[in-house]
């Protein structure tokens, strides 16, 4: 949200997205053996999955809005709220997925 609302360069935003993805996937790889055993790790993996899906979805919506020159402050707020809703929905819908 800080990057989006401060009109940071698209290169910085993409860089932060790339670092977020790398750190998240590294965490999952390092804790692969503990995913089904530890509730804390399982919840963290759920958060990571929800975050990555939200990040990818918001990126493509923002890219589409930017391409048609509709990336306005109002749409930035809408994207931010939509991203929060996506994160919450994915996080809540993956409660039993990792244990199965």
mmCIF file of N, CA and C in Angstrom:
data_model
loop_
_atom_site.group_PDB
_atom_site.id
_atom_site.type_symbol
_atom_site.label_atom_id
_atom_site.label_comp_id
_atom_site.label_asym_id
_atom_site.label_seq_id
_atom_site.Cartn_x
_atom_site.Cartn_y
_atom_site.Cartn_z
ATOM 1 N N UNK A 1 0.810 -1.193 0.000
ATOM 2 C CA UNK A 1 0.000 0.000 0.000
ATOM 3 C C UNK A 1 0.855 1.259 0.000
ATOM 4 N N UNK A 2 1.958 1.223 0.752
ATOM 5 C CA UNK A 2 2.848 2.384 0.819
ATOM 6 C C UNK A 2 3.443 2.682 -0.545
ATOM 7 N N UNK A 3 3.834 1.650 -1.269
ATOM 8 C CA UNK A 3 4.408 1.855 -2.600
ATOM 9 C C UNK A 3 3.366 2.372 -3.581
ATOM 10 N N UNK A 4 2.156 1.848 -3.495
ATOM 11 C CA UNK A 4 1.112 2.227 -4.441
ATOM 12 C C UNK A 4 0.656 3.659 -4.202
ATOM 13 N N UNK A 5 0.423 4.018 -2.943
ATOM 14 C CA UNK A 5 -0.137 5.330 -2.649
ATOM 15 C C UNK A 5 0.882 6.457 -2.745
ATOM 16 N N UNK A 6 2.164 6.154 -2.721
ATOM 17 C CA UNK A 6 3.183 7.192 -2.856
ATOM 18 C C UNK A 6 3.667 7.338 -4.292
ATOM 19 N N UNK A 7 2.997 6.676 -5.230
ATOM 20 C CA UNK A 7 3.344 6.754 -6.648
ATOM 21 C C UNK A 7 4.817 6.447 -6.903
ATOM 22 N N UNK A 8 5.275 5.371 -6.314
ATOM 23 C CA UNK A 8 6.651 4.918 -6.501
ATOM 24 C C UNK A 8 6.787 4.359 -7.909
ATOM 25 N N UNK A 9 7.972 4.418 -8.437
ATOM 26 C CA UNK A 9 8.248 3.912 -9.780
ATOM 27 C C UNK A 9 7.832 2.447 -9.899
ATOM 28 N N UNK A 10 7.341 2.087 -11.069
ATOM 29 C CA UNK A 10 6.893 0.708 -11.305
ATOM 30 C C UNK A 10 8.040 -0.282 -11.139
ATOM 31 N N UNK A 11 9.269 0.144 -11.427
ATOM 32 C CA UNK A 11 10.425 -0.749 -11.248
ATOM 33 C C UNK A 11 10.637 -1.096 -9.782
ATOM 34 N N UNK A 12 10.449 -0.138 -8.890
ATOM 35 C CA UNK A 12 10.576 -0.415 -7.463
ATOM 36 C C UNK A 12 9.469 -1.344 -6.983
ATOM 37 N N UNK A 13 8.268 -1.109 -7.466
ATOM 38 C CA UNK A 13 7.146 -1.964 -7.068
ATOM 39 C C UNK A 13 7.386 -3.402 -7.523
ATOM 40 N N UNK A 14 7.831 -3.572 -8.765
ATOM 41 C CA UNK A 14 8.124 -4.920 -9.263
ATOM 42 C C UNK A 14 9.265 -5.558 -8.481
ATOM 43 N N UNK A 15 10.251 -4.767 -8.111
ATOM 44 C CA UNK A 15 11.361 -5.281 -7.308
ATOM 45 C C UNK A 15 10.902 -5.773 -5.948
ATOM 46 N N UNK A 16 10.037 -4.991 -5.296
ATOM 47 C CA UNK A 16 9.502 -5.399 -3.995
ATOM 48 C C UNK A 16 8.652 -6.656 -4.145
ATOM 49 N N UNK A 17 7.839 -6.726 -5.204
ATOM 50 C CA UNK A 17 7.043 -7.927 -5.454
ATOM 51 C C UNK A 17 7.949 -9.144 -5.623
ATOM 52 N N UNK A 18 9.022 -9.003 -6.395
ATOM 53 C CA UNK A 18 9.939 -10.121 -6.632
ATOM 54 C C UNK A 18 10.599 -10.574 -5.333
ATOM 55 N N UNK A 19 11.039 -9.631 -4.509
ATOM 56 C CA UNK A 19 11.656 -9.985 -3.225
ATOM 57 C C UNK A 19 10.638 -10.666 -2.321
ATOM 58 N N UNK A 20 9.399 -10.168 -2.294
ATOM 59 C CA UNK A 20 8.344 -10.798 -1.493
ATOM 60 C C UNK A 20 8.128 -12.250 -1.910
ATOM 61 N N UNK A 21 8.072 -12.483 -3.191
ATOM 62 C CA UNK A 21 7.847 -13.841 -3.698
ATOM 63 C C UNK A 21 9.014 -14.749 -3.339
ATOM 64 N N UNK A 22 10.233 -14.266 -3.512
ATOM 65 C CA UNK A 22 11.414 -15.082 -3.205
ATOM 66 C C UNK A 22 11.479 -15.419 -1.717
ATOM 67 N N UNK A 23 11.253 -14.428 -0.849
ATOM 68 C CA UNK A 23 11.287 -14.679 0.592
ATOM 69 C C UNK A 23 10.185 -15.659 0.997
ATOM 70 N N UNK A 24 8.997 -15.488 0.441
ATOM 71 C CA UNK A 24 7.883 -16.379 0.785
ATOM 72 C C UNK A 24 8.151 -17.816 0.360
ATOM 73 N N UNK A 25 8.607 -17.996 -0.858
ATOM 74 C CA UNK A 25 8.884 -19.356 -1.337
ATOM 75 C C UNK A 25 10.057 -19.987 -0.595
ATOM 76 N N UNK A 26 11.044 -19.199 -0.210
ATOM 77 C CA UNK A 26 12.162 -19.714 0.574
ATOM 78 C C UNK A 26 11.677 -20.231 1.920
ATOM 79 N N UNK A 27 10.781 -19.492 2.570
ATOM 80 C CA UNK A 27 10.219 -19.927 3.851
ATOM 81 C C UNK A 27 9.496 -21.262 3.697
ATOM 82 N N UNK A 28 8.701 -21.381 2.646
ATOM 83 C CA UNK A 28 7.961 -22.625 2.428
ATOM 84 C C UNK A 28 8.921 -23.781 2.175
ATOM 85 N N UNK A 29 9.950 -23.558 1.375
ATOM 86 C CA UNK A 29 10.911 -24.625 1.072
ATOM 87 C C UNK A 29 11.664 -25.047 2.328
ATOM 88 N N UNK A 30 12.096 -24.087 3.141
ATOM 89 C CA UNK A 30 12.852 -24.424 4.352
ATOM 90 C C UNK A 30 11.998 -25.142 5.387
ATOM 91 N N UNK A 31 10.719 -24.891 5.406
ATOM 92 C CA UNK A 31 9.831 -25.506 6.402
ATOM 93 C C UNK A 31 8.924 -26.565 5.799
ATOM 94 N N UNK A 32 9.330 -27.128 4.680
ATOM 95 C CA UNK A 32 8.498 -28.110 3.985
ATOM 96 C C UNK A 32 8.155 -29.302 4.882
ATOM 97 N N UNK A 33 9.108 -29.754 5.664
ATOM 98 C CA UNK A 33 8.875 -30.924 6.513
ATOM 99 C C UNK A 33 7.956 -30.631 7.688
ATOM 100 N N UNK A 34 7.836 -29.384 8.085
ATOM 101 C CA UNK A 34 7.039 -29.019 9.258
ATOM 102 C C UNK A 34 5.628 -28.551 8.922
ATOM 103 N N UNK A 35 5.295 -28.504 7.646
ATOM 104 C CA UNK A 35 4.001 -27.936 7.255
ATOM 105 C C UNK A 35 2.836 -28.733 7.844
ATOM 106 N N UNK A 36 2.902 -30.047 7.803
ATOM 107 C CA UNK A 36 1.774 -30.840 8.313
ATOM 108 C C UNK A 36 1.861 -31.077 9.811
ATOM 109 N N UNK A 37 3.006 -30.832 10.421
ATOM 110 C CA UNK A 37 3.177 -31.108 11.848
ATOM 111 C C UNK A 37 2.882 -29.901 12.733
ATOM 112 N N UNK A 38 3.313 -28.737 12.331
ATOM 113 C CA UNK A 38 3.224 -27.551 13.182
ATOM 114 C C UNK A 38 2.080 -26.649 12.746
ATOM 115 N N UNK A 39 1.239 -26.296 13.709
ATOM 116 C CA UNK A 39 0.120 -25.406 13.405
ATOM 117 C C UNK A 39 0.614 -24.002 13.050
ATOM 118 N N UNK A 40 1.703 -23.548 13.686
ATOM 119 C CA UNK A 40 2.248 -22.216 13.406
ATOM 120 C C UNK A 40 2.769 -22.155 11.976
ATOM 121 N N UNK A 41 3.518 -23.184 11.574
ATOM 122 C CA UNK A 41 4.049 -23.206 10.211
ATOM 123 C C UNK A 41 2.910 -23.319 9.209
ATOM 124 N N UNK A 42 1.919 -24.128 9.517
ATOM 125 C CA UNK A 42 0.769 -24.281 8.622
ATOM 126 C C UNK A 42 0.051 -22.942 8.438
ATOM 127 N N UNK A 43 -0.136 -22.201 9.529
ATOM 128 C CA UNK A 43 -0.777 -20.880 9.412
ATOM 129 C C UNK A 43 0.094 -19.908 8.633
ATOM 130 N N UNK A 44 1.397 -19.973 8.838
ATOM 131 C CA UNK A 44 2.294 -19.090 8.080
ATOM 132 C C UNK A 44 2.259 -19.412 6.592
ATOM 133 N N UNK A 45 2.199 -20.681 6.250
ATOM 134 C CA UNK A 45 2.112 -21.065 4.841
ATOM 135 C C UNK A 45 0.782 -20.606 4.252
ATOM 136 N N UNK A 46 -0.289 -20.702 5.025
ATOM 137 C CA UNK A 46 -1.583 -20.183 4.557
ATOM 138 C C UNK A 46 -1.500 -18.697 4.301
ATOM 139 N N UNK A 47 -0.825 -17.969 5.193
ATOM 140 C CA UNK A 47 -0.649 -16.526 4.990
ATOM 141 C C UNK A 47 0.159 -16.247 3.728
ATOM 142 N N UNK A 48 1.207 -17.027 3.511
ATOM 143 C CA UNK A 48 2.053 -16.844 2.331
ATOM 144 C C UNK A 48 1.262 -17.116 1.062
ATOM 145 N N UNK A 49 0.510 -18.187 1.038
ATOM 146 C CA UNK A 49 -0.287 -18.520 -0.145
ATOM 147 C C UNK A 49 -1.313 -17.422 -0.411
ATOM 148 N N UNK A 50 -1.995 -16.971 0.637
ATOM 149 C CA UNK A 50 -2.975 -15.893 0.473
ATOM 150 C C UNK A 50 -2.306 -14.612 -0.011
ATOM 151 N N UNK A 51 -1.136 -14.309 0.540
ATOM 152 C CA UNK A 51 -0.423 -13.101 0.140
ATOM 153 C C UNK A 51 0.020 -13.172 -1.317
ATOM 154 N N UNK A 52 0.558 -14.313 -1.738
ATOM 155 C CA UNK A 52 1.024 -14.439 -3.115
ATOM 156 C C UNK A 52 -0.135 -14.366 -4.109
ATOM 157 N N UNK A 53 -1.241 -14.997 -3.800
ATOM 158 C CA UNK A 53 -2.399 -14.929 -4.686
ATOM 159 C C UNK A 53 -2.929 -13.495 -4.750
ATOM 160 N N UNK A 54 -2.982 -12.819 -3.592
ATOM 161 C CA UNK A 54 -3.413 -11.424 -3.579
ATOM 162 C C UNK A 54 -2.452 -10.554 -4.372
ATOM 163 N N UNK A 55 -1.159 -10.782 -4.213
ATOM 164 C CA UNK A 55 -0.152 -9.985 -4.907
ATOM 165 C C UNK A 55 -0.236 -10.153 -6.416
ATOM 166 N N UNK A 56 -0.377 -11.376 -6.865
ATOM 167 C CA UNK A 56 -0.477 -11.649 -8.298
ATOM 168 C C UNK A 56 -1.761 -11.048 -8.873
ATOM 169 N N UNK A 57 -2.872 -11.206 -8.169
ATOM 170 C CA UNK A 57 -4.143 -10.661 -8.634
ATOM 171 C C UNK A 57 -4.095 -9.142 -8.721
ATOM 172 N N UNK A 58 -3.578 -8.501 -7.671
ATOM 173 C CA UNK A 58 -3.505 -7.038 -7.681
ATOM 174 C C UNK A 58 -2.558 -6.539 -8.767
ATOM 175 N N UNK A 59 -1.474 -7.269 -8.999
ATOM 176 C CA UNK A 59 -0.524 -6.855 -10.036
ATOM 177 C C UNK A 59 -1.193 -6.821 -11.404
ATOM 178 N N UNK A 60 -1.916 -7.877 -11.744
ATOM 179 C CA UNK A 60 -2.533 -7.921 -13.066
ATOM 180 C C UNK A 60 -3.680 -6.914 -13.204
ATOM 181 N N UNK A 61 -4.445 -6.688 -12.120
ATOM 182 C CA UNK A 61 -5.467 -5.641 -12.175
ATOM 183 C C UNK A 61 -4.830 -4.271 -12.332
ATOM 184 N N UNK A 62 -3.761 -4.010 -11.588
ATOM 185 C CA UNK A 62 -3.074 -2.718 -11.692
ATOM 186 C C UNK A 62 -2.465 -2.542 -13.077
ATOM 187 N N UNK A 63 -1.890 -3.594 -13.612
ATOM 188 C CA UNK A 63 -1.309 -3.524 -14.956
ATOM 189 C C UNK A 63 -2.386 -3.224 -15.996
ATOM 190 N N UNK A 64 -3.534 -3.872 -15.860
ATOM 191 C CA UNK A 64 -4.632 -3.622 -16.801
ATOM 192 C C UNK A 64 -5.129 -2.176 -16.683
ATOM 193 N N UNK A 65 -5.262 -1.691 -15.457
ATOM 194 C CA UNK A 65 -5.693 -0.306 -15.268
ATOM 195 C C UNK A 65 -4.657 0.675 -15.801
ATOM 196 N N UNK A 66 -3.399 0.380 -15.602
ATOM 197 C CA UNK A 66 -2.329 1.253 -16.085
ATOM 198 C C UNK A 66 -2.301 1.290 -17.609
ATOM 199 N N UNK A 67 -2.538 0.142 -18.232
ATOM 200 C CA UNK A 67 -2.513 0.073 -19.699
ATOM 201 C C UNK A 67 -3.637 0.869 -20.346
ATOM 202 N N UNK A 68 -4.786 0.959 -19.696
ATOM 203 C CA UNK A 68 -5.904 1.725 -20.260
ATOM 204 C C UNK A 68 -5.995 3.130 -19.655
ATOM 205 N N UNK A 69 -4.934 3.530 -18.948
ATOM 206 C CA UNK A 69 -4.817 4.871 -18.379
ATOM 207 C C UNK A 69 -5.938 5.171 -17.382
ATOM 208 N N UNK A 70 -6.304 4.178 -16.576
ATOM 209 C CA UNK A 70 -7.332 4.353 -15.545
ATOM 210 C C UNK A 70 -6.772 4.151 -14.144
ATOM 211 N N UNK A 71 -5.455 4.195 -14.010
ATOM 212 C CA UNK A 71 -4.808 3.962 -12.716
ATOM 213 C C UNK A 71 -4.821 5.262 -11.912
ATOM 214 N N UNK A 72 -5.983 5.583 -11.374
ATOM 215 C CA UNK A 72 -6.200 6.825 -10.643
ATOM 216 C C UNK A 72 -6.124 6.556 -9.140
ATOM 217 N N UNK A 73 -6.039 7.590 -8.322
ATOM 218 C CA UNK A 73 -6.032 7.374 -6.868
ATOM 219 C C UNK A 73 -7.273 6.633 -6.360
ATOM 220 N N UNK A 74 -8.402 6.880 -6.972
ATOM 221 C CA UNK A 74 -9.615 6.154 -6.562
ATOM 222 C C UNK A 74 -9.484 4.665 -6.856
ATOM 223 N N UNK A 75 -8.905 4.343 -8.008
ATOM 224 C CA UNK A 75 -8.718 2.935 -8.354
ATOM 225 C C UNK A 75 -7.636 2.293 -7.500
ATOM 226 N N UNK A 76 -6.651 3.061 -7.062
ATOM 227 C CA UNK A 76 -5.636 2.536 -6.158
ATOM 228 C C UNK A 76 -6.268 2.117 -4.833
ATOM 229 N N UNK A 77 -7.174 2.947 -4.344
ATOM 230 C CA UNK A 77 -7.880 2.599 -3.101
ATOM 231 C C UNK A 77 -8.730 1.356 -3.313
ATOM 232 N N UNK A 78 -9.405 1.288 -4.448
ATOM 233 C CA UNK A 78 -10.221 0.113 -4.766
ATOM 234 C C UNK A 78 -9.360 -1.143 -4.852
ATOM 235 N N UNK A 79 -8.200 -1.041 -5.475
ATOM 236 C CA UNK A 79 -7.280 -2.181 -5.558
ATOM 237 C C UNK A 79 -6.817 -2.613 -4.172
ATOM 238 N N UNK A 80 -6.502 -1.655 -3.331
ATOM 239 C CA UNK A 80 -6.026 -1.963 -1.985
ATOM 240 C C UNK A 80 -7.108 -2.688 -1.187
ATOM 241 N N UNK A 81 -8.328 -2.197 -1.242
ATOM 242 C CA UNK A 81 -9.438 -2.845 -0.534
ATOM 243 C C UNK A 81 -9.724 -4.215 -1.129
ATOM 244 N N UNK A 82 -9.710 -4.304 -2.463
ATOM 245 C CA UNK A 82 -9.918 -5.603 -3.116
ATOM 246 C C UNK A 82 -8.834 -6.597 -2.753
ATOM 247 N N UNK A 83 -7.596 -6.135 -2.647
ATOM 248 C CA UNK A 83 -6.502 -7.022 -2.238
ATOM 249 C C UNK A 83 -6.699 -7.553 -0.839
ATOM 250 N N UNK A 84 -7.179 -6.704 0.066
ATOM 251 C CA UNK A 84 -7.446 -7.151 1.436
ATOM 252 C C UNK A 84 -8.555 -8.193 1.464
ATOM 253 N N UNK A 85 -9.574 -7.995 0.640
ATOM 254 C CA UNK A 85 -10.674 -8.961 0.575
ATOM 255 C C UNK A 85 -10.189 -10.291 0.005
ATOM 256 N N UNK A 86 -9.365 -10.237 -1.035
ATOM 257 C CA UNK A 86 -8.820 -11.463 -1.631
ATOM 258 C C UNK A 86 -7.970 -12.207 -0.611
ATOM 259 N N UNK A 87 -7.103 -11.475 0.099
ATOM 260 C CA UNK A 87 -6.240 -12.096 1.114
ATOM 261 C C UNK A 87 -7.084 -12.801 2.176
ATOM 262 N N UNK A 88 -8.082 -12.103 2.692
ATOM 263 C CA UNK A 88 -8.946 -12.660 3.734
ATOM 264 C C UNK A 88 -9.695 -13.897 3.230
ATOM 265 N N UNK A 89 -10.199 -13.829 2.007
ATOM 266 C CA UNK A 89 -10.960 -14.952 1.452
ATOM 267 C C UNK A 89 -10.075 -16.176 1.246
ATOM 268 N N UNK A 90 -8.894 -15.981 0.687
ATOM 269 C CA UNK A 90 -8.001 -17.121 0.447
ATOM 270 C C UNK A 90 -7.505 -17.690 1.766
ATOM 271 N N UNK A 91 -7.149 -16.833 2.717
ATOM 272 C CA UNK A 91 -6.661 -17.315 4.009
ATOM 273 C C UNK A 91 -7.717 -18.138 4.730
ATOM 274 N N UNK A 92 -8.960 -17.692 4.708
ATOM 275 C CA UNK A 92 -10.023 -18.426 5.388
ATOM 276 C C UNK A 92 -10.444 -19.687 4.642
ATOM 277 N N UNK A 93 -10.244 -19.723 3.335
ATOM 278 C CA UNK A 93 -10.688 -20.904 2.584
ATOM 279 C C UNK A 93 -9.651 -22.019 2.561
ATOM 280 N N UNK A 94 -8.470 -21.792 3.097
ATOM 281 C CA UNK A 94 -7.415 -22.821 3.065
ATOM 282 C C UNK A 94 -7.197 -23.452 4.437
ATOM 283 N N UNK A 95 -8.192 -23.454 5.307
ATOM 284 C CA UNK A 95 -8.010 -23.969 6.658
ATOM 285 C C UNK A 95 -7.590 -25.431 6.696
ATOM 286 N N UNK A 96 -8.239 -26.274 5.913
ATOM 287 C CA UNK A 96 -7.958 -27.709 5.983
ATOM 288 C C UNK A 96 -7.182 -28.231 4.788
ATOM 289 N N UNK A 97 -6.806 -27.371 3.870
ATOM 290 C CA UNK A 97 -6.151 -27.828 2.648
ATOM 291 C C UNK A 97 -4.790 -28.444 2.931
ATOM 292 N N UNK A 98 -3.995 -27.816 3.793
ATOM 293 C CA UNK A 98 -2.639 -28.293 4.042
ATOM 294 C C UNK A 98 -2.604 -29.581 4.866
ATOM 295 N N UNK A 99 -3.622 -29.824 5.675
ATOM 296 C CA UNK A 99 -3.631 -31.053 6.473
ATOM 297 C C UNK A 99 -4.102 -32.248 5.652
ATOM 298 N N UNK A 100 -4.870 -31.989 4.594
ATOM 299 C CA UNK A 100 -5.352 -33.087 3.758
ATOM 300 C C UNK A 100 -4.262 -33.486 2.791
#
